[in-house]
Short mmCIF file of C-alpha atoms in Angstrom, two decimals:
data_model
loop_
_atom_site.label_atom_id
_atom_site.label_comp_id
_atom_site.label_asym_id
_atom_site.label_seq_id
_atom_site.Cartn_x
_atom_site.Cartn_y
_atom_site.Cartn_z
CA MET A 1017 45.51 -76.06 160.29
CA GLU A 1018 43.72 -78.15 157.76
CA ILE A 1019 44.53 -77.47 154.13
CA ARG A 1020 41.68 -78.30 151.78
CA ILE A 1021 42.49 -78.97 148.19
CA ASP A 1022 39.73 -78.89 145.61
CA ARG A 1023 40.40 -82.09 143.71
CA ARG A 1024 37.45 -81.69 141.36
CA THR A 1025 38.24 -81.36 137.68
CA PRO A 1026 37.27 -78.04 136.03
CA LEU A 1027 34.24 -79.81 134.57
CA GLU A 1028 33.15 -81.09 137.98
CA ARG A 1029 33.43 -77.56 139.38
CA MET A 1030 30.82 -76.31 136.92
CA ARG A 1031 27.43 -75.35 138.30
CA VAL A 1032 24.70 -76.82 136.13
CA ILE A 1033 21.25 -75.35 135.63
CA PRO A 1034 18.56 -76.98 133.52
CA PHE A 1035 17.70 -75.48 130.13
CA GLN A 1036 14.01 -75.20 131.02
CA GLN A 1037 14.75 -73.09 134.09
CA VAL A 1038 16.37 -70.46 131.87
CA VAL A 1039 13.54 -70.64 129.34
CA ASP A 1040 10.93 -70.11 132.10
CA ALA A 1041 12.81 -67.17 133.58
CA VAL A 1042 13.15 -65.53 130.14
CA THR A 1043 9.44 -66.05 129.46
CA ASN A 1044 8.48 -64.29 132.71
CA CYS A 1045 10.94 -61.55 131.92
CA CYS A 1046 9.11 -60.85 128.62
CA PHE A 1047 5.81 -60.43 130.52
CA GLU A 1048 7.40 -58.28 133.22
CA ALA A 1049 9.06 -55.96 130.70
CA ALA A 1050 5.97 -55.57 128.50
CA PHE A 1051 3.43 -54.96 131.28
CA ARG A 1052 5.25 -53.11 134.06
CA LEU A 1053 7.09 -49.84 133.69
CA PRO A 1054 10.08 -49.76 136.10
CA PRO A 1055 9.66 -47.50 139.18
CA ASP A 1056 12.51 -45.15 138.19
CA VAL A 1057 10.80 -44.45 134.86
CA LEU A 1058 7.41 -43.85 136.51
CA ARG A 1059 9.03 -41.46 138.97
CA ALA A 1060 10.81 -39.57 136.17
CA ILE A 1061 7.54 -39.15 134.23
CA ARG A 1062 5.76 -37.94 137.39
CA GLU A 1063 8.50 -35.38 138.00
CA ALA A 1064 8.39 -34.31 134.35
CA ALA A 1065 4.65 -33.67 134.67
CA GLU A 1066 5.41 -31.21 137.48
CA ARG A 1067 8.05 -29.40 135.40
CA GLU A 1068 6.11 -29.25 132.12
CA SER A 1069 4.55 -25.83 131.57
CA THR A 1070 2.37 -26.57 128.52
CA ALA A 1071 -1.14 -27.96 128.98
CA VAL A 1072 -0.79 -30.29 126.00
CA GLY A 1073 2.52 -31.63 127.32
CA ARG A 1074 1.10 -32.22 130.79
CA GLU A 1075 -1.88 -34.05 129.27
CA PHE A 1076 0.42 -36.46 127.40
CA LEU A 1077 2.47 -37.13 130.54
CA ARG A 1078 -0.75 -37.77 132.48
CA GLN A 1079 -1.82 -40.24 129.77
CA TYR A 1080 1.52 -42.09 130.01
CA LEU A 1081 0.98 -42.61 133.74
CA GLU A 1082 -2.62 -43.72 133.26
CA ASN A 1083 -1.49 -46.04 130.47
CA ALA A 1084 1.15 -47.59 132.74
CA ARG A 1085 -1.46 -48.18 135.43
CA ILE A 1086 -3.85 -49.86 132.96
CA ALA A 1087 -1.04 -51.99 131.50
CA GLU A 1088 0.05 -53.22 134.92
CA THR A 1089 -3.41 -53.96 136.30
CA GLU A 1090 -4.78 -55.56 133.13
CA ASN A 1091 -1.62 -57.30 131.83
CA MET A 1092 -1.82 -55.32 128.61
CA ALA A 1093 1.36 -54.30 126.81
CA ILE A 1094 2.43 -50.75 127.76
CA CYS A 1095 3.05 -50.10 124.06
CA GLN A 1096 1.91 -52.18 121.09
CA ASP A 1097 5.49 -52.09 119.86
CA THR A 1098 6.79 -54.72 122.23
CA GLY A 1099 10.03 -54.41 120.39
CA PHE A 1100 13.07 -56.31 119.37
CA ALA A 1101 13.99 -58.42 122.40
CA VAL A 1102 17.48 -57.21 123.32
CA TYR A 1103 19.23 -59.09 126.12
CA PHE A 1104 22.30 -58.15 128.12
CA VAL A 1105 23.60 -61.40 129.57
CA GLU A 1106 26.41 -62.01 132.04
CA MET A 1107 27.28 -65.66 132.31
CA GLY A 1108 29.67 -67.07 134.90
CA GLU A 1109 32.60 -69.05 133.56
CA ASN A 1110 31.68 -71.91 135.91
CA LEU A 1111 28.10 -72.19 134.78
CA ARG A 1112 26.73 -74.66 132.28
CA ILE A 1113 23.21 -74.94 130.93
CA ASP A 1114 22.14 -78.54 130.64
CA GLY A 1115 20.12 -79.25 127.52
CA GLY A 1116 21.06 -76.43 125.18
CA SER A 1117 22.98 -73.21 124.73
CA ILE A 1118 22.24 -69.89 126.40
CA TYR A 1119 21.27 -68.54 122.97
CA GLU A 1120 18.75 -71.33 122.40
CA ALA A 1121 17.28 -70.87 125.89
CA ILE A 1122 16.81 -67.14 125.39
CA SER A 1123 15.34 -67.65 121.94
CA ALA A 1124 12.88 -70.27 123.22
CA GLY A 1125 11.89 -68.07 126.18
CA THR A 1126 11.35 -65.09 123.89
CA ALA A 1127 9.12 -67.07 121.53
CA ARG A 1128 7.04 -68.38 124.42
CA GLY A 1129 6.88 -65.03 126.22
CA TYR A 1130 5.70 -63.14 123.15
CA GLN A 1131 3.17 -65.86 122.30
CA GLU A 1132 1.69 -66.37 125.77
CA GLY A 1133 1.82 -62.68 126.68
CA PHE A 1134 -0.14 -61.70 123.53
CA LEU A 1135 2.74 -59.41 122.62
CA ARG A 1136 3.24 -58.16 119.09
CA LYS A 1137 5.64 -60.06 116.88
CA SER A 1138 7.65 -57.39 115.12
CA ILE A 1139 10.58 -59.20 113.52
CA VAL A 1140 10.89 -59.90 109.78
CA SER A 1141 13.16 -62.63 108.47
CA ASP A 1142 15.09 -60.77 105.80
CA PRO A 1143 15.64 -57.03 106.25
CA LEU A 1144 15.62 -56.10 102.59
CA PHE A 1145 13.86 -58.59 100.34
CA ALA A 1146 11.30 -60.98 101.82
CA ARG A 1147 10.55 -59.04 105.04
CA ARG A 1148 8.41 -61.96 106.19
CA ASN A 1149 7.30 -61.92 109.83
CA THR A 1150 9.01 -64.72 111.80
CA THR A 1151 5.74 -64.95 113.82
CA ASP A 1152 7.38 -65.55 117.21
CA ASN A 1153 9.49 -62.39 117.59
CA THR A 1154 12.73 -64.36 117.27
CA PRO A 1155 15.59 -64.13 116.80
CA PRO A 1156 16.43 -62.00 119.82
CA ILE A 1157 19.61 -59.93 120.12
CA VAL A 1158 21.89 -61.36 122.79
CA HIS A 1159 24.88 -59.41 124.12
CA LEU A 1160 26.77 -62.05 126.08
CA THR A 1161 29.62 -61.31 128.46
CA LEU A 1162 31.63 -64.00 130.21
CA VAL A 1163 32.26 -63.15 133.88
CA PRO A 1164 33.95 -64.90 136.83
CA GLY A 1165 31.73 -67.12 138.99
CA ASP A 1166 28.78 -69.39 138.37
CA ARG A 1167 25.79 -67.05 138.12
CA LEU A 1168 23.60 -66.03 135.19
CA THR A 1169 22.33 -62.45 135.04
CA VAL A 1170 19.92 -61.44 132.31
CA ILE A 1171 18.45 -58.03 131.52
CA LEU A 1172 15.83 -57.72 128.79
CA ALA A 1173 15.39 -54.28 127.24
CA PRO A 1174 12.72 -54.61 124.51
CA LYS A 1175 13.43 -51.95 121.89
CA GLY A 1176 10.70 -50.31 119.86
CA GLY A 1177 11.27 -49.27 116.26
CA GLY A 1178 10.17 -45.66 116.61
CA SER A 1179 12.97 -44.65 118.94
CA GLU A 1180 15.56 -47.04 117.50
CA ASN A 1181 15.09 -45.51 114.04
CA MET A 1182 16.15 -42.09 115.34
CA SER A 1183 19.57 -43.33 116.46
CA ALA A 1184 22.76 -41.98 114.91
CA LEU A 1185 26.48 -42.54 114.96
CA ARG A 1186 29.19 -40.15 113.88
CA MET A 1187 32.95 -40.54 113.80
CA LEU A 1188 34.00 -37.12 115.10
CA LYS A 1189 37.49 -35.72 114.81
CA PRO A 1190 39.28 -35.65 118.17
CA SER A 1191 39.66 -31.87 117.66
CA GLN A 1192 35.86 -31.50 117.81
CA GLY A 1193 36.02 -32.61 121.42
CA ARG A 1194 33.42 -31.86 124.06
CA ALA A 1195 31.67 -29.15 122.04
CA GLY A 1196 31.39 -31.52 119.07
CA VAL A 1197 29.75 -34.15 121.25
CA VAL A 1198 27.25 -31.66 122.72
CA GLU A 1199 26.31 -30.44 119.26
CA PHE A 1200 25.94 -33.87 117.64
CA VAL A 1201 23.85 -35.38 120.44
CA THR A 1202 21.58 -32.35 120.75
CA GLU A 1203 21.09 -32.15 116.99
CA THR A 1204 20.21 -35.86 116.79
CA VAL A 1205 17.55 -35.60 119.50
CA VAL A 1206 16.02 -32.35 118.24
CA LYS A 1207 15.90 -33.57 114.64
CA ALA A 1208 14.08 -36.71 115.81
CA GLY A 1209 11.17 -34.49 116.91
CA GLY A 1210 8.09 -36.43 117.96
CA ASN A 1211 9.09 -39.67 116.20
CA PRO A 1212 10.84 -41.43 119.11
CA CYS A 1213 7.94 -40.73 121.53
CA PRO A 1214 9.49 -38.04 123.70
CA PRO A 1215 10.31 -37.45 126.48
CA THR A 1216 13.15 -39.78 125.60
CA ILE A 1217 16.09 -41.21 127.45
CA VAL A 1218 19.26 -40.46 125.51
CA GLY A 1219 21.95 -43.13 125.54
CA VAL A 1220 25.35 -41.88 124.39
CA GLY A 1221 28.38 -44.04 123.68
CA ILE A 1222 31.70 -42.23 123.37
CA GLY A 1223 34.96 -43.85 122.34
CA GLY A 1224 35.93 -47.38 121.39
CA THR A 1225 35.33 -48.29 117.77
CA PHE A 1226 32.32 -47.86 115.46
CA GLU A 1227 30.45 -50.88 116.87
CA LYS A 1228 31.66 -50.43 120.45
CA ALA A 1229 30.25 -46.88 120.58
CA ALA A 1230 26.86 -48.14 119.37
CA PHE A 1231 26.85 -50.89 121.99
CA LEU A 1232 27.75 -48.43 124.74
CA ALA A 1233 24.95 -46.07 123.67
CA LYS A 1234 22.43 -48.88 124.07
CA LYS A 1235 23.96 -50.07 127.35
CA ALA A 1236 23.79 -46.52 128.72
CA LEU A 1237 19.97 -46.73 128.51
CA LEU A 1238 20.01 -49.37 131.26
CA ARG A 1239 21.35 -47.06 133.96
CA PRO A 1240 18.59 -46.21 136.47
CA LEU A 1241 17.06 -42.77 135.88
CA GLY A 1242 18.19 -40.16 138.37
CA GLU A 1243 21.64 -41.70 138.72
CA PRO A 1244 24.31 -39.38 137.28
CA HIS A 1245 27.57 -40.58 135.74
CA PRO A 1246 30.08 -41.40 138.52
CA ASP A 1247 32.74 -39.19 136.89
CA ALA A 1248 32.20 -35.46 137.56
CA GLU A 1249 33.22 -34.31 134.06
CA TYR A 1250 30.91 -36.76 132.34
CA ALA A 1251 28.11 -35.98 134.81
CA ALA A 1252 28.45 -32.28 133.94
CA LEU A 1253 28.40 -33.14 130.23
CA GLU A 1254 25.20 -35.16 130.71
CA ARG A 1255 23.55 -32.22 132.47
CA GLU A 1256 24.62 -29.72 129.81
CA ILE A 1257 23.35 -31.84 126.90
CA LEU A 1258 20.05 -32.44 128.71
CA GLU A 1259 19.57 -28.71 129.28
CA ARG A 1260 20.32 -27.97 125.63
CA ILE A 1261 17.83 -30.62 124.47
CA ASN A 1262 15.08 -29.43 126.79
CA ALA A 1263 15.60 -25.81 125.71
CA SER A 1264 14.65 -26.87 122.16
CA GLY A 1265 10.91 -26.92 122.86
CA VAL A 1266 10.26 -30.26 121.09
CA GLY A 1267 8.30 -31.45 124.14
CA PRO A 1268 6.20 -34.53 124.85
CA GLN A 1269 5.16 -36.22 121.56
CA GLY A 1270 6.99 -33.46 119.70
CA LEU A 1271 3.98 -31.15 120.00
CA GLY A 1272 5.83 -28.53 122.03
CA GLY A 1273 6.92 -28.27 125.63
CA ASP A 1274 9.72 -28.20 128.16
CA VAL A 1275 10.39 -31.91 128.62
CA THR A 1276 11.93 -33.43 125.50
CA SER A 1277 14.23 -35.84 127.31
CA LEU A 1278 14.16 -37.31 130.80
CA ALA A 1279 17.89 -37.99 131.01
CA VAL A 1280 21.16 -38.21 129.10
CA HIS A 1281 23.31 -41.22 130.01
CA ILE A 1282 26.88 -41.49 128.76
CA GLU A 1283 29.08 -44.58 128.66
CA HIS A 1284 32.67 -44.26 127.48
CA TYR A 1285 35.61 -46.42 126.53
CA PRO A 1286 39.25 -45.83 125.55
CA CYS A 1287 39.72 -45.08 121.87
CA HIS A 1288 42.21 -44.81 119.03
CA ILE A 1289 44.48 -41.74 118.79
CA ALA A 1290 42.80 -40.81 115.48
CA SER A 1291 39.18 -41.28 116.58
CA LEU A 1292 36.29 -39.88 118.56
CA PRO A 1293 33.29 -42.13 117.82
CA VAL A 1294 29.97 -40.91 119.24
CA ALA A 1295 26.77 -42.95 119.10
CA VAL A 1296 23.29 -41.87 120.16
CA ASN A 1297 20.58 -44.40 120.94
CA LEU A 1298 17.18 -43.08 121.96
CA ASN A 1299 14.63 -44.77 124.16
CA CYS A 1300 11.00 -43.72 124.20
CA HIS A 1301 9.28 -42.71 127.46
CA ALA A 1302 8.02 -46.31 127.73
CA ALA A 1303 11.54 -47.33 128.79
CA ARG A 1304 10.91 -50.97 129.52
CA HIS A 1305 13.34 -53.41 131.04
CA ALA A 1306 13.25 -56.40 133.32
CA GLY A 1307 15.78 -58.94 134.50
CA PHE A 1308 16.63 -61.94 136.65
CA GLU A 1309 19.54 -63.75 138.22
CA LEU A 1310 19.91 -67.52 138.44
CA MET B 223 -4.89 -26.78 122.82
CA SER B 224 -8.60 -26.07 123.04
CA GLU B 225 -10.34 -26.86 126.30
CA THR B 226 -13.31 -28.79 124.97
CA ALA B 227 -13.00 -31.66 122.57
CA ILE B 228 -14.83 -31.80 119.25
CA SER B 229 -16.81 -35.00 118.72
CA LEU B 230 -16.42 -36.40 115.21
CA THR B 231 -17.86 -39.49 113.58
CA THR B 232 -16.50 -41.16 110.44
CA PRO B 233 -16.91 -40.80 107.48
CA ILE B 234 -15.61 -37.21 107.53
CA SER B 235 -16.61 -34.85 104.74
CA GLU B 236 -14.14 -32.46 103.13
CA ALA B 237 -16.11 -29.51 104.52
CA THR B 238 -15.85 -30.86 108.08
CA ALA B 239 -12.15 -31.63 107.70
CA ARG B 240 -11.43 -28.12 106.44
CA LYS B 241 -13.01 -26.62 109.56
CA LEU B 242 -10.57 -28.39 111.91
CA ARG B 243 -7.55 -26.48 113.16
CA ALA B 244 -4.18 -27.66 114.44
CA GLY B 245 -4.45 -27.88 118.22
CA ASP B 246 -8.12 -28.91 118.27
CA ARG B 247 -8.82 -31.83 120.56
CA VAL B 248 -11.02 -34.44 118.91
CA LEU B 249 -12.93 -37.48 120.18
CA LEU B 250 -13.31 -39.74 117.14
CA SER B 251 -16.02 -42.38 116.82
CA GLY B 252 -17.06 -44.76 114.05
CA VAL B 253 -15.18 -47.06 111.69
CA ILE B 254 -11.48 -46.51 110.94
CA TRP B 255 -8.92 -48.67 109.11
CA THR B 256 -5.44 -49.65 110.20
CA GLY B 257 -2.40 -49.60 107.97
CA ARG B 258 1.38 -49.49 108.30
CA ASP B 259 4.16 -49.41 105.68
CA ALA B 260 3.64 -52.91 104.32
CA ALA B 261 -0.13 -52.43 103.83
CA HIS B 262 0.39 -48.97 102.31
CA LYS B 263 2.88 -50.41 99.85
CA ARG B 264 0.23 -52.90 98.68
CA LEU B 265 -2.51 -50.26 98.51
CA VAL B 266 -0.36 -48.07 96.28
CA ALA B 267 0.62 -51.10 94.17
CA ALA B 268 -3.12 -51.74 93.69
CA LEU B 269 -3.59 -48.13 92.53
CA ASP B 270 -0.65 -48.55 90.14
CA ALA B 271 -2.21 -51.69 88.70
CA GLY B 272 -5.62 -50.06 88.42
CA GLU B 273 -7.09 -52.65 90.78
CA PRO B 274 -9.82 -51.88 93.31
CA LEU B 275 -8.63 -51.27 96.88
CA PRO B 276 -9.57 -53.98 99.41
CA VAL B 277 -11.19 -51.35 101.64
CA PRO B 278 -13.10 -48.18 100.65
CA LEU B 279 -11.09 -45.13 101.65
CA ARG B 280 -13.22 -42.22 100.43
CA ASP B 281 -13.81 -39.84 103.36
CA GLN B 282 -12.28 -42.48 105.62
CA VAL B 283 -9.54 -42.39 108.22
CA ILE B 284 -6.43 -44.61 108.35
CA TYR B 285 -4.82 -45.27 111.71
CA PHE B 286 -1.09 -46.04 111.49
CA VAL B 287 -0.98 -48.89 113.98
CA GLY B 288 0.12 -52.50 114.29
CA PRO B 289 -1.74 -53.70 117.38
CA CYS B 290 -0.81 -56.43 119.83
CA PRO B 291 -2.93 -59.61 119.56
CA ALA B 292 -6.12 -59.50 121.65
CA PRO B 293 -5.70 -61.16 125.05
CA PRO B 294 -8.60 -63.47 126.04
CA GLY B 295 -11.82 -61.55 126.58
CA ARG B 296 -10.47 -58.40 124.94
CA VAL B 297 -11.33 -56.80 121.60
CA ILE B 298 -7.72 -55.93 120.80
CA GLY B 299 -4.34 -55.68 122.48
CA SER B 300 -2.30 -52.55 123.02
CA ALA B 301 -2.86 -50.27 120.01
CA GLY B 302 -0.95 -46.98 119.96
CA PRO B 303 0.25 -45.08 116.89
CA THR B 304 3.42 -45.82 114.94
CA THR B 305 5.73 -43.22 113.36
CA SER B 306 3.79 -41.60 110.51
CA GLY B 307 6.84 -40.46 108.54
CA ARG B 308 7.26 -43.97 107.16
CA MET B 309 3.94 -43.59 105.36
CA ASP B 310 4.95 -40.28 103.72
CA ALA B 311 5.94 -42.09 100.52
CA TYR B 312 2.38 -43.42 100.14
CA SER B 313 -0.08 -41.03 101.82
CA PRO B 314 -0.28 -38.41 99.01
CA ARG B 315 -1.41 -41.09 96.53
CA LEU B 316 -4.19 -42.19 98.88
CA LEU B 317 -5.29 -38.60 99.47
CA TRP B 318 -5.31 -37.78 95.75
CA GLU B 319 -6.54 -41.00 94.19
CA ALA B 320 -8.52 -42.84 96.86
CA GLY B 321 -10.19 -39.89 98.54
CA LEU B 322 -8.62 -40.62 101.94
CA ARG B 323 -9.70 -37.93 104.41
CA GLY B 324 -7.76 -38.47 107.62
CA MET B 325 -4.70 -40.09 109.09
CA ILE B 326 -3.84 -40.90 112.70
CA GLY B 327 -0.26 -41.40 113.82
CA LYS B 328 2.62 -39.79 115.64
CA GLY B 329 5.40 -37.46 114.53
CA GLU B 330 5.87 -35.03 111.68
CA ARG B 331 4.80 -35.38 108.05
CA GLY B 332 6.78 -34.41 104.97
CA PRO B 333 6.02 -31.47 102.65
CA GLU B 334 4.44 -33.71 99.96
CA VAL B 335 1.93 -35.00 102.49
CA THR B 336 1.01 -31.59 103.89
CA ALA B 337 0.68 -30.20 100.34
CA ALA B 338 -1.68 -33.02 99.38
CA MET B 339 -3.65 -32.43 102.59
CA ARG B 340 -4.13 -28.76 101.68
CA GLU B 341 -5.24 -29.62 98.15
CA CYS B 342 -7.56 -32.49 99.09
CA GLY B 343 -8.83 -31.31 102.46
CA GLY B 344 -6.95 -33.91 104.45
CA ILE B 345 -6.44 -33.94 108.18
CA TYR B 346 -3.67 -35.43 110.31
CA PHE B 347 -4.37 -36.40 113.90
CA ALA B 348 -1.81 -37.25 116.57
CA ALA B 349 -2.64 -40.06 118.96
CA THR B 350 -0.55 -40.54 122.10
CA GLY B 351 2.49 -42.64 121.21
CA GLY B 352 3.35 -45.18 123.88
CA ALA B 353 -0.13 -45.21 125.40
CA GLY B 354 -1.42 -48.30 123.59
CA ALA B 355 -3.16 -49.86 126.60
CA LEU B 356 -5.10 -46.64 127.21
CA ILE B 357 -6.01 -46.24 123.53
CA ALA B 358 -7.23 -49.87 123.31
CA ARG B 359 -10.06 -48.88 125.67
CA SER B 360 -11.54 -46.71 122.90
CA ILE B 361 -11.62 -49.62 120.43
CA VAL B 362 -14.90 -51.50 120.67
CA LYS B 363 -14.54 -53.87 117.70
CA ALA B 364 -11.66 -55.13 115.59
CA GLU B 365 -11.41 -57.51 112.64
CA VAL B 366 -8.79 -58.22 110.01
CA VAL B 367 -10.22 -57.36 106.58
CA ALA B 368 -7.23 -57.44 104.22
CA TYR B 369 -3.63 -58.63 103.84
CA GLU B 370 -3.95 -61.11 106.69
CA ASP B 371 -0.56 -62.62 105.80
CA LEU B 372 1.10 -59.43 107.09
CA GLY B 373 0.26 -60.38 110.68
CA PRO B 374 0.32 -57.23 112.84
CA GLU B 375 0.64 -55.19 109.64
CA ALA B 376 -2.63 -56.46 108.16
CA ILE B 377 -5.51 -54.02 107.59
CA TYR B 378 -8.01 -54.12 110.44
CA ARG B 379 -11.44 -52.58 110.48
CA LEU B 380 -11.76 -50.90 113.86
CA GLU B 381 -14.81 -49.45 115.50
CA VAL B 382 -13.77 -46.72 117.88
CA LYS B 383 -15.69 -44.79 120.49
CA GLU B 384 -14.34 -41.39 121.53
CA LEU B 385 -10.74 -42.07 120.58
CA PRO B 386 -8.82 -39.07 122.02
CA LEU B 387 -6.80 -37.25 119.36
CA VAL B 388 -5.19 -33.89 118.69
CA VAL B 389 -5.31 -32.23 115.26
CA ALA B 390 -1.56 -32.01 114.57
CA ILE B 391 -1.65 -30.72 110.98
CA ASP B 392 -4.75 -29.18 109.40
CA ALA B 393 -5.82 -28.59 105.79
CA GLN B 394 -4.86 -24.90 106.03
CA GLY B 395 -1.23 -25.73 106.71
CA GLY B 396 -1.50 -25.23 110.47
CA ASN B 397 1.13 -27.50 111.98
CA LEU B 398 1.83 -28.15 115.67
CA TYR B 399 5.25 -29.62 114.87
CA GLU B 400 6.50 -26.29 113.49
CA ARG B 401 7.90 -24.63 116.58
CA LYS B 402 7.90 -20.89 116.73
#
């Protein structure tokens, strides 16, 4: 039997991809996300239109579908708020980008995508004082995770201001438990009314620390619609919160109806003995995302 | 929601506005003006300073929108409503002092706004949030007329043809956001 020893140095083992290849892929991703609503979201809106009992609610849902069709066929943005470009990136430990960092590549691709796609530039330089538009929708937000292997996986989830502004985080007492979570999430969504463009997708992060819970809430929005949590207890909790929200009558656009949210998605993480952090991140019905692997 | 839509053309008189009821469907035509928080802040600063407004607002309608740039061959990009609540700090001043008649946006308005609407005969329309590509089809002309440095937040003069709206809050206090 022949024994093969890999005599390459760790550096030689690295897979190298050119900077421009990443920039191009990110640029296309910006177009894809802005113009094409993912099939799971379209299906969920179609199903919601069948469930909705109010005429006004059904009319809004019909308009969302027509809007998605126009956006896709005419390469027009689904929503004028083409969002903060939020990226979830998994980068293999044995991958190197030749010519710049992953952050620079994503930033350059975002700038080009928003420029060439005629997408709205919605980022201001200083949050409090100058609030001057950066004019190219940068900087993006990049959540980077290092993973084994030599691949690069990128998901772009552009995030509009209307739904993001209705997010909330509360550090519950562990004694508040399941009931406390149900109450806080439901209250957050109902209080948001028509502002986040319902029917929304409700991302919930439970556990971890203050910032971990917020990250999980956003990450939870990426799960395909119609896919319940793999754990039975959490899946039941998702169903219960969704029923409570939809019993509120907020409805499409907040003008009354049965469908206030399309889904509740929970992500959880171990947490401190003293804590029960719960974060809620809402996504509007125009739940855009796109991705690629290199 | 009423079955047939009411066709309205800007400018809108107080008498016409006072006849509208929450739940009425409206197809709006004519000239309207865009404005988001940053533009509203400047408009109110102009009122504070006693300066003339860059656009005439008497009996006019402001659409809370920051559109996408126009792709080649198009009048405007995607152009759906933004959250109106952010304009609550400014809208009463425009209703009282500038004679503003109507507002188009999405989501609820605060008590100061609805009170000013009752006093002045103001009307608040909801456009479909997240349907910007569909709404853009009703916009036949668009040009930046003030605060160009604000980019997407500049004031545009829009000419609209049968823009589909719902009266969300009327001048009598009728309010679709107040759930029974």
